Amino acid sequence: MPSVPPALRLTIDLDALVANWRWLAARSGGAACGAAVKADGYGVGAARVAAALARAGCRTLFVATWAEAEALLPLPHGMTLRVLHGVREAELPFAVAAAGAAMPVLNTAAQVARWRAAAPDRPCDLMVDTGMNRLGLAPGELAAAQGLKVETVHSHLACADEPDHVLNARQLAAFRALDAGGAQRSLANSAGICLGPDYAFDLTRPGIALYGGVQHPDMAGAIRPVVGIEAQIVQLRDVPAGESIGYGATASGPLRIAVLNLGYADGYLRAFSGGAGEAIVGGERRAVVGRVSMDLTAIDATGTGLREGDWVAIDFDLPRAAARSGLSQYELLTGLGARYQRAYR
Ligand SMILES: *Cc1c(COP(=O)(O)O)cnc(C)c1O
């Protein structure tokens, strides 16, 4: 905690996060439900997320890289960690030493050969590409991993957030056709869990919905918001008619504005300019006025009793903020920046 408290905070509701995980776990049916905590828990704080989910019974975490794994180890009791990008040569010593607590998800023939040479008796996972064409072995390369201690065979859906997309059923069929050689199987991310029980297999890998993201109609009203933004007012100003407001002079008076300690350097991007973004003041929506700048954002404070130093809540409801800004729910969360005081509730 810095000794000078920031005038900007992120409130993180860990009870809501746990409730979201429990909802996703229930929707996963008989499959175990893990949690993606890459990118520092989607910006929320991976260590705090891991601790809260461990208490709720979550056992499997996913990160992208070994640097993220190192930051999270040692894990809460009973948890293991999978590293989605596999393992590079430079990461082998760390990965082999961590085996048991953390293991790579091998994506390429070279990664499989590397793990076989270094740690043939240590557990690993495999990623198979079933049509997304991002990471993963081709189905025909799966046999190359024979003899390794493969715990889980994964694949990843390209269009799970579009329930009617033809690729979902096609990827499901391709995944079913694989010979996993007795290993567990895992296919579904957050949206994939809502595609139906066929998609759950043995283990699910939700990320965004844990943090309040809504990626399927069934999640609306069921998934609780987790992240809130609160910024302090640096200055209030009455802008007379005929005068402009902010960079580019894109808005004008007469207006009373409150200038908040929040800007695009905090991940509150310029896409929220000109009324796309909103604050909530006394239960009322208050539009962002003019352009969001690097460290400051003005809102309409006309007719409010707001004062310098007051804290103002920004509407950061993920589906709504995404729709209004044109940014994705993932970008909104992971872009939030380092200047917030993170307050866990
Ligand atoms: C990020 C990621 C997830 C989680 O996806 P969400 O859409 O955030 O639920 C699951 N699996 C893999 C392979 C991922 O990269």
PDB file of N, CA and C in Angstrom, residues 6 37-38 67 78 89 112 128 132 155 181 184 190 196 222 224 280 283 299 307 321:
ATOM      1  N   PRO A   6      -3.892   7.029  -3.338  1.00  0.00           N
ATOM      2  CA  PRO A   6      -4.336   7.542  -4.627  1.00  0.00           C
ATOM      3  C   PRO A   6      -5.763   8.089  -4.545  1.00  0.00           C
ATOM      4  N   VAL A  37      -6.802 -17.069 -14.421  1.00  0.00           N
ATOM      5  CA  VAL A  37      -6.322 -15.907 -13.652  1.00  0.00           C
ATOM      6  C   VAL A  37      -5.136 -15.251 -14.360  1.00  0.00           C
ATOM      7  N   LYS A  38      -5.063 -15.448 -15.682  1.00  0.00           N
ATOM      8  CA  LYS A  38      -4.004 -14.807 -16.470  1.00  0.00           C
ATOM      9  C   LYS A  38      -4.172 -13.285 -16.422  1.00  0.00           C
ATOM     10  N   ALA A  67       6.098 -16.465 -16.137  1.00  0.00           N
ATOM     11  CA  ALA A  67       6.298 -15.275 -15.299  1.00  0.00           C
ATOM     12  C   ALA A  67       5.071 -15.070 -14.411  1.00  0.00           C
ATOM     13  N   GLY A  78      -3.913 -27.133  -2.046  1.00  0.00           N
ATOM     14  CA  GLY A  78      -4.827 -27.953  -2.845  1.00  0.00           C
ATOM     15  C   GLY A  78      -4.988 -27.500  -4.286  1.00  0.00           C
ATOM     16  N   GLU A  89      12.525 -23.095 -23.805  1.00  0.00           N
ATOM     17  CA  GLU A  89      13.783 -23.653 -23.290  1.00  0.00           C
ATOM     18  C   GLU A  89      14.213 -22.922 -22.006  1.00  0.00           C
ATOM     19  N   VAL A 112       6.408 -30.498 -26.920  1.00  0.00           N
ATOM     20  CA  VAL A 112       6.256 -31.891 -26.477  1.00  0.00           C
ATOM     21  C   VAL A 112       7.629 -32.559 -26.382  1.00  0.00           C
ATOM     22  N   VAL A 128      -4.986 -28.972 -27.989  1.00  0.00           N
ATOM     23  CA  VAL A 128      -5.177 -29.414 -29.370  1.00  0.00           C
ATOM     24  C   VAL A 128      -6.033 -28.379 -30.086  1.00  0.00           C
ATOM     25  N   MET A 132      -9.720 -23.241 -34.178  1.00  0.00           N
ATOM     26  CA  MET A 132      -9.522 -21.824 -33.903  1.00  0.00           C
ATOM     27  C   MET A 132      -8.283 -21.303 -34.618  1.00  0.00           C
ATOM     28  N   SER A 155      -8.939 -28.132 -25.580  1.00  0.00           N
ATOM     29  CA  SER A 155      -9.056 -27.361 -26.808  1.00  0.00           C
ATOM     30  C   SER A 155      -9.793 -26.079 -26.449  1.00  0.00           C
ATOM     31  N   GLY A 181      -6.504 -40.691 -24.855  1.00  0.00           N
ATOM     32  CA  GLY A 181      -5.657 -41.701 -24.214  1.00  0.00           C
ATOM     33  C   GLY A 181      -5.874 -41.805 -22.712  1.00  0.00           C
ATOM     34  N   GLN A 184      -8.015 -36.546 -18.804  1.00  0.00           N
ATOM     35  CA  GLN A 184      -9.229 -35.728 -18.711  1.00  0.00           C
ATOM     36  C   GLN A 184      -9.322 -34.839 -19.935  1.00  0.00           C
ATOM     37  N   SER A 190     -15.791 -19.405 -20.293  1.00  0.00           N
ATOM     38  CA  SER A 190     -17.032 -18.926 -19.663  1.00  0.00           C
ATOM     39  C   SER A 190     -18.241 -19.157 -20.564  1.00  0.00           C
ATOM     40  N   GLY A 196     -24.071 -25.613 -23.114  1.00  0.00           N
ATOM     41  CA  GLY A 196     -24.780 -26.843 -22.777  1.00  0.00           C
ATOM     42  C   GLY A 196     -23.858 -27.890 -22.205  1.00  0.00           C
ATOM     43  N   ALA A 222     -27.559 -13.273 -13.626  1.00  0.00           N
ATOM     44  CA  ALA A 222     -27.003 -14.341 -12.785  1.00  0.00           C
ATOM     45  C   ALA A 222     -25.574 -14.023 -12.368  1.00  0.00           C
ATOM     46  N   ARG A 224     -22.748 -11.644 -11.238  1.00  0.00           N
ATOM     47  CA  ARG A 224     -22.730 -10.373 -10.493  1.00  0.00           C
ATOM     48  C   ARG A 224     -21.529  -9.515 -10.877  1.00  0.00           C
ATOM     49  N   ILE A 280     -22.204   7.562 -11.765  1.00  0.00           N
ATOM     50  CA  ILE A 280     -23.468   7.454 -11.041  1.00  0.00           C
ATOM     51  C   ILE A 280     -23.362   8.361  -9.821  1.00  0.00           C
ATOM     52  N   GLY A 283     -27.526   8.061  -7.440  1.00  0.00           N
ATOM     53  CA  GLY A 283     -28.443   7.172  -8.160  1.00  0.00           C
ATOM     54  C   GLY A 283     -28.755   7.621  -9.582  1.00  0.00           C
ATOM     55  N   ILE A 299     -17.236  15.161 -15.918  1.00  0.00           N
ATOM     56  CA  ILE A 299     -18.628  14.698 -15.998  1.00  0.00           C
ATOM     57  C   ILE A 299     -19.549  15.890 -15.757  1.00  0.00           C
ATOM     58  N   ARG A 307     -18.888  18.218  -4.469  1.00  0.00           N
ATOM     59  CA  ARG A 307     -17.862  19.156  -4.007  1.00  0.00           C
ATOM     60  C   ARG A 307     -16.476  18.603  -4.306  1.00  0.00           C
ATOM     61  N   ALA A 321     -20.850  -1.048 -20.291  1.00  0.00           N
ATOM     62  CA  ALA A 321     -19.703  -0.197 -20.646  1.00  0.00           C
ATOM     63  C   ALA A 321     -19.105  -0.638 -21.986  1.00  0.00           C
TER      64      ALA A 321
END
